[in-house]
Coordinates of C-alpha atoms and ligand atoms in Angstrom, one line a residue:
Chain A
X1 CA -9.5 -42.7 -2.7
X2 CA -8.7 -40.1 -5.3
X3 CA -9.7 -41.0 -8.5
X4 CA -12.1 -40.5 -11.6
X5 CA -15.4 -42.3 -11.0
X6 CA -18.2 -42.9 -13.6
X7 CA -21.8 -43.5 -12.7
X8 CA -25.0 -43.7 -14.7
X9 CA -28.2 -45.7 -13.9
X10 CA -28.2 -46.2 -17.9
X11 CA -25.8 -49.1 -18.9
X12 CA -25.3 -48.2 -22.7
X13 CA -24.1 -44.4 -21.3
X14 CA -21.8 -45.7 -17.9
X15 CA -19.9 -47.5 -21.1
X16 CA -20.0 -44.2 -23.1
X17 CA -18.8 -42.2 -20.0
X18 CA -15.8 -44.6 -19.4
X19 CA -14.0 -43.0 -22.8
X20 CA -13.6 -39.1 -21.6
X21 CA -13.0 -41.2 -18.2
X22 CA -10.3 -42.8 -19.6
X23 CA -8.8 -39.7 -21.0
X24 CA -9.1 -38.2 -17.4
X25 CA -7.1 -41.1 -16.3
X26 CA -4.1 -40.3 -18.4
X27 CA -4.3 -36.7 -17.9
X28 CA -4.5 -37.1 -13.9
X29 CA -2.7 -40.4 -13.8
X30 CA -5.3 -41.3 -11.2
X31 CA -7.4 -44.6 -11.1
X32 CA -11.0 -44.8 -13.3
X33 CA -13.9 -46.6 -11.0
X34 CA -17.2 -47.0 -12.7
X35 CA -20.0 -47.3 -10.3
X36 CA -23.5 -49.4 -11.6
X37 CA -26.4 -50.7 -10.2
X38 CA -26.6 -53.6 -13.0
X39 CA -25.1 -56.6 -11.9
X40 CA -25.4 -57.8 -15.9
X41 CA -23.7 -54.6 -16.9
X42 CA -20.4 -55.0 -13.9
X43 CA -19.3 -57.7 -16.0
X44 CA -19.2 -55.6 -19.5
X45 CA -17.6 -52.9 -17.5
X46 CA -14.6 -54.7 -16.0
X47 CA -13.2 -55.2 -19.3
X48 CA -13.8 -51.9 -20.9
X49 CA -10.3 -50.2 -18.8
X50 CA -11.8 -49.4 -15.6
X51 CA -9.2 -50.0 -12.8
X52 CA -12.6 -50.7 -10.2
X53 CA -15.9 -51.6 -11.1
X54 CA -18.3 -51.5 -8.2
X55 CA -21.8 -52.6 -8.5
X56 CA -24.0 -50.7 -5.9
X57 CA -26.8 -53.0 -4.2
X58 CA -29.6 -51.2 -2.9
X59 CA -33.3 -50.4 -3.6
X60 CA -35.1 -47.2 -4.6
X61 CA -34.9 -44.3 -7.6
X62 CA -31.2 -44.0 -8.7
X63 CA -30.8 -40.5 -7.9
X64 CA -32.1 -41.5 -4.3
X65 CA -28.6 -43.0 -4.2
X66 CA -26.8 -39.8 -4.4
X67 CA -25.9 -39.7 -0.8
X68 CA -24.3 -43.0 -1.1
X69 CA -22.3 -42.4 -4.3
X70 CA -21.3 -38.6 -2.8
X71 CA -19.9 -41.0 0.0
X72 CA -17.9 -43.4 -2.1
X73 CA -16.6 -40.5 -3.9
X74 CA -15.7 -38.2 -1.1
X75 CA -11.9 -38.1 -2.3
X76 CA -12.7 -38.0 -6.0
X77 CA -11.2 -35.6 -8.2
X78 CA -13.3 -36.0 -11.0
X79 CA -17.1 -37.4 -10.9
X80 CA -18.8 -38.2 -14.6
X81 CA -22.5 -38.8 -14.4
X82 CA -24.3 -39.7 -17.6
X83 CA -27.1 -36.5 -18.5
X84 CA -30.5 -37.9 -17.9
X85 CA -33.1 -36.8 -15.9
X86 CA -32.1 -38.6 -13.0
X87 CA -28.3 -38.6 -13.7
X88 CA -28.9 -34.8 -13.2
X89 CA -29.9 -35.0 -10.0
X90 CA -27.7 -37.4 -8.6
X91 CA -24.7 -35.3 -9.9
X92 CA -25.9 -32.1 -8.3
X93 CA -26.7 -33.6 -5.0
X94 CA -22.7 -35.0 -5.1
X95 CA -21.4 -31.7 -6.4
X96 CA -23.3 -30.0 -3.1
X97 CA -21.7 -32.8 -0.7
X98 CA -18.6 -32.3 -2.5
X99 CA -18.3 -28.4 -2.5
X100 CA -17.8 -28.7 -6.2
X101 CA -18.3 -27.5 -9.2
X102 CA -20.5 -29.1 -11.6
X103 CA -20.7 -28.7 -15.5
X104 CA -24.0 -29.4 -17.3
X105 CA -24.4 -31.4 -20.3
X106 CA -20.5 -30.9 -20.8
X107 CA -20.2 -31.9 -24.9
X108 CA -15.9 -31.7 -24.3
X109 CA -13.8 -32.6 -21.5
X110 CA -10.2 -32.5 -20.5
X111 CA -7.8 -31.2 -17.9
X112 CA -5.3 -28.2 -17.9
X113 CA -3.3 -26.8 -15.4
X114 CA -5.2 -29.1 -12.6
X115 CA -8.7 -28.2 -13.1
X116 CA -11.5 -29.6 -15.6
X117 CA -12.3 -27.6 -18.6
X118 CA -15.4 -28.3 -20.4
X119 CA -17.7 -26.6 -23.3
X120 CA -21.3 -26.8 -23.1
X121 CA -24.4 -25.0 -24.4
X122 CA -25.6 -21.7 -23.2
X123 CA -28.9 -19.7 -23.9
X124 CA -30.8 -22.4 -25.3
X125 CA -28.4 -23.1 -28.1
X126 CA -27.7 -19.6 -29.3
X127 CA -23.7 -20.2 -28.0
X128 CA -21.2 -22.6 -26.9
X129 CA -19.4 -21.7 -23.4
X130 CA -16.3 -22.8 -21.9
X131 CA -15.9 -23.7 -18.0
X132 CA -13.0 -24.1 -16.0
X133 CA -13.5 -26.1 -12.8
X134 CA -11.8 -26.4 -9.7
X135 CA -10.8 -30.1 -8.5
X136 CA -12.9 -31.9 -7.2
X137 CA -15.2 -31.4 -10.1
X138 CA -18.4 -32.9 -11.4
X139 CA -20.1 -33.2 -15.0
X140 CA -22.8 -34.5 -16.6
X141 CA -22.7 -35.8 -20.0
X142 CA -25.5 -36.1 -22.5
X143 CA -26.1 -39.5 -24.0
X144 CA -24.2 -40.4 -27.5
X145 CA -21.7 -37.8 -26.6
X146 CA -18.8 -40.4 -26.7
X147 CA -18.7 -43.9 -28.0
X148 CA -18.2 -46.7 -25.7
X149 CA -14.2 -48.0 -25.7
X150 CA -12.9 -50.9 -26.9
X151 CA -12.1 -54.1 -24.4
X152 CA -8.9 -53.2 -23.3
X153 CA -6.8 -55.7 -21.2
X154 CA -7.7 -58.3 -18.3
X155 CA -10.7 -57.9 -16.9
X156 CA -10.7 -56.2 -13.3
X157 CA -12.8 -58.4 -10.5
X158 CA -16.2 -57.0 -9.8
X159 CA -16.6 -55.5 -6.2
X160 CA -20.1 -55.5 -4.9
X161 CA -21.4 -52.4 -1.9
X162 CA -24.6 -52.3 -0.1
X163 CA -25.9 -49.0 -0.1
X164 CA -28.5 -46.9 1.8
X165 CA -30.9 -44.6 -0.6
X166 CA -32.4 -41.3 0.6
X167 CA -36.0 -43.1 1.6
X168 CA -37.5 -39.8 2.0
X169 CA -38.9 -39.6 -1.4
X170 CA -41.5 -42.7 -1.8
X171 CA -41.9 -44.0 -5.3
X172 CA -45.7 -44.9 -5.3
X173 CA -46.1 -45.9 -9.2
X174 CA -44.3 -45.8 -12.2
X175 CA -46.1 -45.2 -15.7
X176 CA -44.3 -46.3 -18.9
X177 CA -44.8 -43.4 -21.6
X178 CA -47.4 -44.3 -24.2
X179 CA -44.6 -44.2 -26.9
X180 CA -44.2 -45.5 -30.2
X181 CA -40.9 -46.6 -29.9
X182 CA -39.9 -44.5 -33.2
X183 CA -36.3 -43.5 -33.5
X184 CA -36.4 -39.7 -35.1
X185 CA -32.5 -39.7 -34.9
X186 CA -32.7 -42.3 -37.7
X187 CA -35.1 -40.9 -40.1
X188 CA -33.9 -38.9 -43.2
X189 CA -36.5 -36.8 -43.6
X190 CA -38.4 -35.2 -41.1
X191 CA -41.4 -32.4 -41.6
X192 CA -41.5 -30.5 -37.9
X193 CA -44.8 -29.3 -36.9
X194 CA -45.3 -26.4 -34.3
X195 CA -48.0 -24.0 -33.0
X196 CA -49.2 -22.8 -35.9
X197 CA -51.6 -25.6 -36.5
X198 CA -55.0 -24.4 -35.0
X199 CA -55.9 -28.5 -34.1
X200 CA -54.6 -31.7 -33.7
X201 CA -56.6 -32.7 -36.8
X202 CA -55.1 -30.3 -38.9
X203 CA -51.3 -32.0 -38.2
X204 CA -52.8 -34.5 -41.0
X205 CA -51.6 -31.7 -43.8
X206 CA -48.1 -32.6 -42.1
X207 CA -48.8 -36.3 -42.0
X208 CA -49.4 -35.8 -46.2
X209 CA -46.6 -34.1 -46.5
X210 CA -44.3 -36.7 -45.0
X211 CA -46.2 -39.3 -46.7
X212 CA -45.1 -37.8 -50.3
X213 CA -41.9 -37.0 -48.7
X214 CA -41.1 -40.3 -47.3
X215 CA -40.3 -38.5 -44.3
X216 CA -41.3 -38.8 -40.3
X217 CA -43.4 -36.6 -38.5
X218 CA -41.4 -34.3 -35.7
X219 CA -42.3 -31.0 -33.8
X220 CA -42.0 -28.4 -31.5
X221 CA -41.7 -28.6 -27.7
X222 CA -45.1 -27.3 -27.2
X223 CA -46.8 -29.8 -29.5
X224 CA -45.7 -32.6 -27.5
X225 CA -45.7 -31.1 -23.6
X226 CA -48.4 -28.8 -23.9
X227 CA -50.7 -30.0 -26.3
X228 CA -50.1 -33.4 -26.5
X229 CA -50.7 -33.6 -29.8
X230 CA -47.6 -36.1 -30.7
X231 CA -45.2 -38.3 -28.5
X232 CA -42.4 -36.5 -26.5
X233 CA -40.3 -38.7 -28.5
X234 CA -41.0 -36.8 -31.7
X235 CA -40.0 -33.2 -30.3
X236 CA -36.8 -31.7 -31.1
X237 CA -34.4 -29.6 -29.2
X238 CA -32.2 -28.7 -26.3
X239 CA -34.7 -30.6 -24.2
X240 CA -35.6 -33.2 -26.8
X241 CA -34.3 -34.9 -29.7
X242 CA -31.0 -33.9 -31.6
X243 CA -31.6 -35.0 -35.2
X244 CA -29.7 -34.7 -38.3
X245 CA -31.4 -35.4 -41.2
X246 CA -30.7 -34.4 -45.1
X247 CA -34.1 -32.4 -45.0
X248 CA -35.9 -31.0 -42.3
X249 CA -39.4 -29.0 -43.3
X250 CA -40.3 -26.6 -40.7
X251 CA -43.8 -25.9 -41.1
X252 CA -45.7 -23.8 -38.8
X253 CA -43.0 -23.0 -36.0
X254 CA -40.9 -20.1 -35.2
X255 CA -37.7 -21.5 -35.0
X256 CA -36.5 -20.5 -31.4
X257 CA -33.1 -21.3 -30.3
X258 CA -33.7 -24.0 -28.0
X259 CA -35.8 -25.9 -30.9
X260 CA -33.2 -25.2 -33.5
X261 CA -30.2 -26.5 -31.9
X262 CA -31.8 -30.3 -31.9
X263 CA -32.0 -29.8 -35.9
X264 CA -29.0 -27.0 -37.1
X265 CA -27.1 -30.1 -38.2
X266 CA -29.9 -30.9 -40.8
X267 CA -28.4 -30.6 -44.2
X268 CA -31.5 -28.5 -45.7
X269 CA -33.8 -26.9 -43.7
X270 CA -36.9 -25.4 -45.4
X271 CA -39.5 -23.5 -43.5
X272 CA -43.4 -22.6 -44.0
X273 CA -44.3 -19.7 -42.2
X274 CA -47.0 -17.0 -42.7
X275 CA -44.7 -14.1 -40.6
X276 CA -42.0 -12.9 -42.8
X277 CA -39.9 -12.1 -39.8
X278 CA -39.9 -15.3 -37.9
X279 CA -36.5 -16.4 -36.9
X280 CA -37.0 -19.7 -38.4
X281 CA -36.0 -17.9 -42.0
X282 CA -32.5 -16.9 -41.0
X283 CA -32.1 -20.9 -39.8
X284 CA -33.7 -22.0 -43.1
X285 CA -32.1 -22.7 -46.6
X286 CA -35.4 -22.3 -48.3
X287 CA -38.5 -20.8 -47.0
X288 CA -42.1 -20.2 -48.0
X289 CA -43.8 -16.9 -46.5
X290 CA -47.3 -18.0 -46.4
X291 CA -50.3 -19.7 -44.3
X292 CA -49.5 -23.5 -43.8
X293 CA -52.9 -24.2 -44.4
X294 CA -52.9 -23.3 -48.1
X295 CA -48.9 -24.1 -48.8
X296 CA -48.7 -27.8 -47.3
X297 CA -51.5 -29.1 -49.2
X298 CA -50.1 -27.2 -52.7
X299 CA -46.6 -28.7 -51.6
X300 CA -48.0 -32.1 -51.1
X301 CA -49.9 -32.3 -54.5
X302 CA -46.7 -30.9 -56.3
X303 CA -44.5 -33.6 -54.7
X304 CA -46.7 -36.1 -55.8
X305 CA -46.7 -35.2 -59.6
Chain B
X1 CA -51.9 -24.1 4.3
X2 CA -48.3 -24.3 3.2
X3 CA -46.0 -21.8 3.2
X4 CA -43.9 -21.8 0.0
X5 CA -40.8 -20.0 -1.1
X6 CA -40.5 -20.0 -5.0
X7 CA -37.2 -19.2 -6.0
X8 CA -36.6 -17.5 -9.8
X9 CA -33.9 -15.9 -11.6
X10 CA -33.8 -12.4 -13.8
X11 CA -32.1 -13.5 -17.3
X12 CA -31.6 -12.0 -20.4
X13 CA -34.0 -12.4 -22.8
X14 CA -32.3 -14.7 -25.1
X15 CA -34.7 -13.9 -28.5
X16 CA -33.0 -10.4 -28.1
X17 CA -29.3 -11.6 -27.9
X18 CA -27.7 -11.5 -31.6
X19 CA -24.5 -12.7 -32.5
X20 CA -21.8 -10.6 -33.9
X21 CA -20.7 -12.1 -37.0
X22 CA -16.8 -11.4 -36.8
X23 CA -16.0 -12.2 -34.0
X24 CA -19.0 -14.7 -32.7
X25 CA -19.3 -12.5 -29.5
X26 CA -22.9 -12.0 -28.2
X27 CA -24.7 -8.6 -28.5
X28 CA -26.6 -8.2 -25.3
X29 CA -26.7 -4.4 -25.8
X30 CA -30.6 -4.6 -27.0
X31 CA -31.7 -7.9 -24.6
X32 CA -34.2 -7.1 -22.1
X33 CA -34.8 -8.7 -18.7
X34 CA -37.4 -11.7 -18.0
X35 CA -37.8 -14.0 -15.3
X36 CA -36.7 -16.9 -16.4
X37 CA -39.3 -19.2 -17.9
X38 CA -39.3 -22.1 -16.1
X39 CA -39.2 -19.9 -13.0
X40 CA -42.6 -18.5 -14.3
X41 CA -44.3 -22.5 -13.7
X42 CA -43.0 -22.2 -10.2
X43 CA -44.5 -19.3 -9.5
X44 CA -47.7 -20.1 -10.9
X45 CA -47.5 -23.3 -9.2
X46 CA -47.1 -21.5 -6.1
X47 CA -49.9 -19.3 -6.6
X48 CA -52.2 -21.6 -7.5
X49 CA -51.5 -23.6 -4.8
X50 CA -52.3 -21.0 -2.5
X51 CA -54.9 -19.6 -3.8
X52 CA -57.1 -22.9 -3.6
X53 CA -56.3 -24.0 0.0
X54 CA -54.5 -21.0 1.5
X55 CA -51.5 -20.3 3.0
X56 CA -48.3 -18.0 1.6
X57 CA -46.3 -17.4 -1.0
X58 CA -42.8 -15.7 -0.7
X59 CA -40.3 -14.8 -3.6
X60 CA -36.7 -14.9 -3.7
X61 CA -34.0 -14.4 -5.9
X62 CA -30.2 -13.7 -5.9
X63 CA -28.9 -11.7 -9.0
X64 CA -27.2 -8.2 -9.8
X65 CA -28.6 -4.9 -8.9
X66 CA -30.9 -5.5 -12.1
X67 CA -33.0 -7.6 -10.2
X68 CA -35.1 -4.5 -9.0
X69 CA -36.3 -4.7 -12.5
X70 CA -38.5 -7.9 -11.8
X71 CA -39.8 -6.7 -8.4
X72 CA -43.4 -5.6 -9.8
X73 CA -43.4 -8.7 -12.4
X74 CA -42.8 -11.6 -9.3
X75 CA -45.3 -9.6 -7.3
X76 CA -47.9 -9.0 -9.9
X77 CA -47.6 -13.0 -10.6
X78 CA -49.0 -14.2 -6.8
X79 CA -46.1 -14.2 -4.6
X80 CA -47.3 -12.0 -1.2
X81 CA -44.0 -10.6 -0.5
X82 CA -40.1 -11.0 -1.8
X83 CA -36.6 -11.1 -0.8
X84 CA -33.9 -10.5 -3.1
X85 CA -30.0 -10.0 -2.7
X86 CA -28.6 -7.7 -5.5
X87 CA -24.7 -8.0 -5.8
X88 CA -22.2 -8.0 -8.3
X89 CA -20.7 -11.5 -7.0
X90 CA -23.9 -12.7 -9.0
X91 CA -22.3 -12.0 -12.1
X92 CA -19.6 -14.7 -11.8
X93 CA -21.4 -17.0 -9.4
X94 CA -21.9 -20.6 -10.9
X95 CA -24.4 -22.4 -9.2
X96 CA -22.7 -23.8 -6.1
X97 CA -22.4 -20.0 -5.1
X98 CA -25.8 -19.4 -6.1
X99 CA -27.0 -22.3 -3.8
X100 CA -24.7 -21.4 -1.3
X101 CA -26.5 -17.7 -1.1
X102 CA -29.7 -18.7 -1.4
X103 CA -29.7 -21.4 1.3
X104 CA -28.0 -19.0 3.6
X105 CA -31.3 -16.4 2.8
X106 CA -33.6 -19.3 3.1
X107 CA -32.3 -20.5 7.0
X108 CA -32.7 -17.0 8.0
X109 CA -36.2 -16.2 6.7
X110 CA -37.6 -20.2 6.9
X111 CA -38.9 -22.7 7.4
X112 CA -40.8 -23.1 4.4
X113 CA -43.3 -26.4 3.8
X114 CA -42.3 -26.0 0.0
X115 CA -39.5 -24.5 -1.8
X116 CA -40.4 -24.3 -5.6
X117 CA -37.4 -23.7 -8.5
X118 CA -37.8 -23.8 -12.2
X119 CA -36.2 -26.8 -13.9
X120 CA -33.5 -25.0 -15.3
X121 CA -32.7 -21.2 -15.9
X122 CA -33.4 -20.5 -19.8
X123 CA -29.6 -18.6 -19.8
X124 CA -27.5 -20.9 -18.4
X125 CA -29.7 -24.0 -17.6
X126 CA -27.1 -25.4 -14.7
X127 CA -30.2 -27.5 -13.7
X128 CA -28.8 -27.5 -10.4
X129 CA -30.1 -25.0 -8.0
X130 CA -33.0 -27.3 -6.3
X131 CA -31.1 -30.2 -5.7
X132 CA -28.2 -28.1 -4.1
X133 CA -30.7 -26.5 -2.3
X134 CA -32.0 -29.3 -0.8
X135 CA -29.0 -30.9 -0.1
X136 CA -27.2 -27.5 1.6
X137 CA -30.5 -27.3 3.6
X138 CA -31.0 -31.3 4.1
X139 CA -34.3 -31.5 2.8
X140 CA -35.8 -34.1 0.7
X141 CA -36.1 -33.0 -3.4
X142 CA -38.2 -34.1 -6.4
X143 CA -37.2 -32.7 -9.6
X144 CA -38.5 -32.7 -12.7
X145 CA -42.3 -32.3 -11.7
X146 CA -45.3 -31.9 -14.3
X147 CA -48.1 -32.3 -11.6
X148 CA -48.3 -31.6 -7.6
X149 CA -50.8 -31.4 -4.8
X150 CA -50.5 -30.8 -1.4
X151 CA -52.2 -32.3 1.6
X152 CA -51.7 -32.3 5.0
X153 CA -48.1 -31.4 5.1
X154 CA -47.6 -34.3 2.2
X155 CA -46.7 -33.7 -1.5
X156 CA -47.4 -36.1 -4.0
X157 CA -45.9 -35.1 -7.4
X158 CA -45.7 -36.6 -10.8
X159 CA -41.9 -36.8 -12.4
X160 CA -40.9 -37.0 -15.6
X161 CA -38.4 -39.9 -16.6
X162 CA -37.1 -40.1 -19.8
X163 CA -39.4 -43.2 -21.0
X164 CA -42.2 -42.1 -18.6
X165 CA -43.6 -40.8 -15.2
X166 CA -43.2 -41.6 -11.4
X167 CA -45.6 -40.5 -8.7
X168 CA -43.8 -40.1 -5.7
X169 CA -44.6 -38.7 -2.2
X170 CA -42.8 -36.7 0.2
X171 CA -43.4 -35.0 3.8
X172 CA -42.6 -31.5 3.4
X173 CA -40.5 -29.6 4.3
X174 CA -39.2 -30.2 0.6
X175 CA -37.5 -28.7 -2.2
X176 CA -39.3 -28.9 -6.0
X177 CA -38.4 -28.1 -9.1
X178 CA -41.0 -28.3 -11.7
X179 CA -41.2 -28.3 -15.8
X180 CA -42.5 -26.0 -18.4
X181 CA -45.6 -28.3 -18.9
X182 CA -47.0 -28.2 -15.5
X183 CA -49.3 -25.0 -16.0
X184 CA -49.3 -21.6 -18.4
X185 CA -48.3 -18.8 -16.4
X186 CA -50.5 -16.2 -16.0
X187 CA -50.5 -12.9 -17.7
X188 CA -50.8 -10.6 -14.7
X189 CA -54.1 -8.4 -15.0
X190 CA -54.1 -4.7 -14.3
X191 CA -55.5 -5.4 -10.6
X192 CA -52.8 -7.9 -9.9
X193 CA -50.6 -5.2 -11.7
X194 CA -51.6 -2.6 -9.4
X195 CA -51.9 -4.5 -6.4
X196 CA -48.1 -5.6 -6.4
X197 CA -46.8 -2.4 -5.7
X198 CA -48.7 -3.0 -2.4
X199 CA -47.1 -6.1 -1.4
X200 CA -44.0 -6.1 0.9
X201 CA -40.0 -6.4 -1.0
X202 CA -36.8 -5.9 1.1
X203 CA -33.4 -6.1 -0.5
X204 CA -30.9 -8.3 1.8
X205 CA -27.0 -7.3 1.5
X206 CA -25.2 -10.4 0.4
X207 CA -22.9 -9.4 3.6
X208 CA -25.7 -9.8 6.1
X209 CA -25.8 -13.4 5.1
X210 CA -23.0 -14.6 7.3
X211 CA -21.0 -16.6 4.3
X212 CA -17.4 -17.3 4.4
X213 CA -15.1 -15.9 1.4
X214 CA -14.9 -19.6 0.2
X215 CA -18.9 -20.0 0.3
X216 CA -19.0 -16.9 -2.5
X217 CA -16.0 -18.6 -4.7
X218 CA -16.9 -20.1 -8.0
X219 CA -15.8 -23.4 -8.5
X220 CA -16.7 -22.9 -12.2
X221 CA -15.1 -20.1 -14.0
X222 CA -16.8 -19.4 -17.3
X223 CA -14.7 -17.9 -19.9
X224 CA -16.6 -15.6 -22.3
X225 CA -18.9 -17.5 -24.9
X226 CA -19.1 -17.9 -28.3
X227 CA -22.3 -17.5 -30.3
X228 CA -23.3 -20.2 -32.9
X229 CA -24.0 -18.7 -36.1
X230 CA -26.1 -20.0 -38.9
X231 CA -25.1 -20.4 -42.1
X232 CA -27.9 -20.9 -44.7
X233 CA -29.0 -19.7 -47.6
X234 CA -32.0 -18.1 -46.6
X235 CA -33.7 -18.3 -49.9
X236 CA -36.9 -17.2 -49.1
X237 CA -40.3 -17.3 -51.7
X238 CA -42.9 -14.7 -51.1
X239 CA -45.2 -14.4 -54.0
X240 CA -48.4 -13.3 -53.3
X241 CA -49.4 -16.6 -55.3
X242 CA -48.9 -20.0 -53.0
X243 CA -48.7 -22.1 -56.4
X244 CA -46.2 -19.9 -57.8
X245 CA -43.6 -20.2 -54.2
X246 CA -44.7 -23.6 -54.1
X247 CA -43.2 -24.6 -57.8
X248 CA -40.1 -22.2 -57.2
X249 CA -39.5 -24.7 -53.6
X250 CA -39.9 -27.8 -55.5
X251 CA -37.7 -26.8 -58.3
X252 CA -35.2 -25.9 -55.7
X253 CA -35.2 -29.2 -53.6
X254 CA -35.1 -31.0 -57.1
X255 CA -32.2 -29.0 -57.9
X256 CA -30.7 -30.2 -54.1
X257 CA -31.3 -33.9 -55.5
X258 CA -34.1 -34.3 -52.7
Ligands
FAD1 C1 -34.9 -23.5 -21.5 C2 -36.1 -23.8 -22.0 C3 -35.8 -25.0 -23.4 C4 -36.6 -25.5 -24.1 N1 -36.4 -26.5 -25.1 C5 -37.0 -26.9 -26.0 C6 -37.1 -27.7 -27.4 O1 -36.0 -28.5 -27.0 N2 -37.5 -27.7 -28.1 C7 -38.7 -27.0 -28.5 O2 -39.3 -27.4 -29.6 N3 -39.1 -25.8 -27.7 C8 -38.2 -26.0 -26.6 N4 -38.3 -24.6 -25.7 C9 -39.3 -23.9 -26.2 C10 -38.9 -22.9 -27.5 O3 -38.1 -21.2 -27.0 C11 -40.1 -22.0 -28.2 O4 -41.2 -21.3 -27.4 C12 -41.0 -23.4 -28.7 O5 -40.0 -23.9 -30.1 C13 -41.8 -22.4 -29.9 O6 -42.8 -23.5 -30.4 P1 -43.4 -23.3 -31.6 O7 -42.6 -22.6 -32.8 O8 -44.0 -24.2 -32.0 O9 -44.3 -22.1 -31.5 P2 -44.7 -20.6 -31.7 O10 -43.4 -19.8 -31.3 O11 -45.7 -20.2 -31.0 O12 -44.2 -20.2 -33.3 C14 -45.4 -20.7 -34.0 C15 -45.2 -19.9 -35.6 O13 -46.3 -20.3 -36.4 C16 -46.4 -19.4 -37.1 N5 -47.7 -19.6 -38.0 C17 -49.1 -19.4 -37.1 N6 -50.1 -19.7 -37.4 C18 -49.7 -20.3 -39.1 C19 -49.9 -20.3 -40.4 N7 -51.3 -20.4 -40.2 N8 -49.2 -20.7 -41.2 C20 -48.0 -20.6 -41.1 N9 -47.4 -20.4 -39.7 C21 -48.1 -20.0 -38.9 C22 -46.0 -17.7 -36.6 O14 -45.6 -16.8 -37.4 C23 -45.0 -18.6 -35.2 O15 -43.7 -18.3 -36.0 C24 -37.2 -24.1 -24.7 C25 -37.5 -23.2 -24.3 C26 -36.7 -23.1 -23.1 C27 -37.0 -21.6 -22.6

């Protein structure tokens, strides 16, 4: 059956996908089909403008449902998948099965001349590129790119389908991250740290500055993923968090594009780096060339005065 | 003793790409090539595995003739041999085409116990090639791997999830994509660099892979990208007296109402 199919294992993201889905439905005059794994969510989706809601019943990891989703959407014009790690896996499998193009992390989606046109980020954030995809086409959409649609019309009935997951990959155990549940995205001020810090204990300098500024602590990927000095939910960038604070103080971080793409909408960016040629200075409103071990304590003291 | 294939992409170093302020075009004239960042982690992972328990690592890449520049670099990082396909079609290839080409080359040269790829290339970051390869080759796939071990033909891997990790097990052959945090890619020693020139590398013509014209037709067509320009004030305090710099910064922040 032709149609626009949306899927995410994350209920909030499935709802967000309905917004571009409804646009594509209008443009292509085809039904909108929402696939979900959550029975609680299926009812909610039914009242949000989808023409069909299919509850996929079957054990296994979400990406293991890829063959089943591909079979279900075998005649789809467009398949939209929530751009989580698992979603990206599933989407690539579906695209390969359909022999379709796939736009990863599409920020905009529209139909023109019978093709799906998307925009996405390239070169780690240095550029924005447009892609034009033949139908059938698949796209993944990052979380929070679109708001969920408002309730519309009568709720459609929910269909239930038993699906067999790809059982070749056996899940032995799952460990939740030892996160603190902090929402960096909500902070109005951030002090971000990078590899200019020599040791974990030295982050106290940034903690003190954050205290004086009433800011939250953020970091680069290396600090979170390689050093494990701060939890992963605090790292900013293309593969981390996107933030929009009033003030972003970057200390001892170089300002590579993959990091800056996550904070470039900050109102004011301040850089502290000992290397005058560090790219962070081009991305900053104000900067100090100097050793963070000298500058941060002075700055903290000056702000407390 | 696994027989490992590791795929890599030769990309422009994004640090050397400049955005032209006039038209937001990308100036790549000074950009050097590099092995895509996460592919270096994949190569390192493969090399560490066979250095510890024996086996073979072969590298595979599809790109333009510029790939020739990568041969020594790749072979000095551990793989025992290299197969590469250099063709202008790589210029406009999307992930669909790349996977068709790599899968065709793998079908000819394989089988392999493990096929390793990076999480995504540092230029396009499509994050599709490993999964597409697995689908085309009919193999299971484990993505976003942080840690892995191989024993008796079985891969045990720790995958990253948005809110934690997951341990999985899969019998080989399988396709795996590795994350940047998996390891620190080596800086090849002089001995490794010299050894690289003795290792075999062969170029496979694209035409020899027996692909249909449709297999080489991108499903996603890219338009010329537009650069993103930072529009910031770039006021930098760099007096020799740190206290002076700090005082000026604090004054500036006050003036901003911060
Ligand atoms: C595909 C891809 C995705 C990526 N995604 C992300 C992402 O989401 N987020 C992210 O952050 N990175 C990401 N990266 C990595 C990114 O490219 C950079 O490598 C990283 O952001 C650099 O981290 P850093 O600034 O901490 O370290 P470095 O680049 O090593 O910078 C350290 C800086 O500290 C300065 N310094 C050193 N000592 C001092 C001192 N005593 N006082 C003052 N300054 C000092 C140095 O001059 C230097 O500029 C990604 C990379 C790739 C390829």
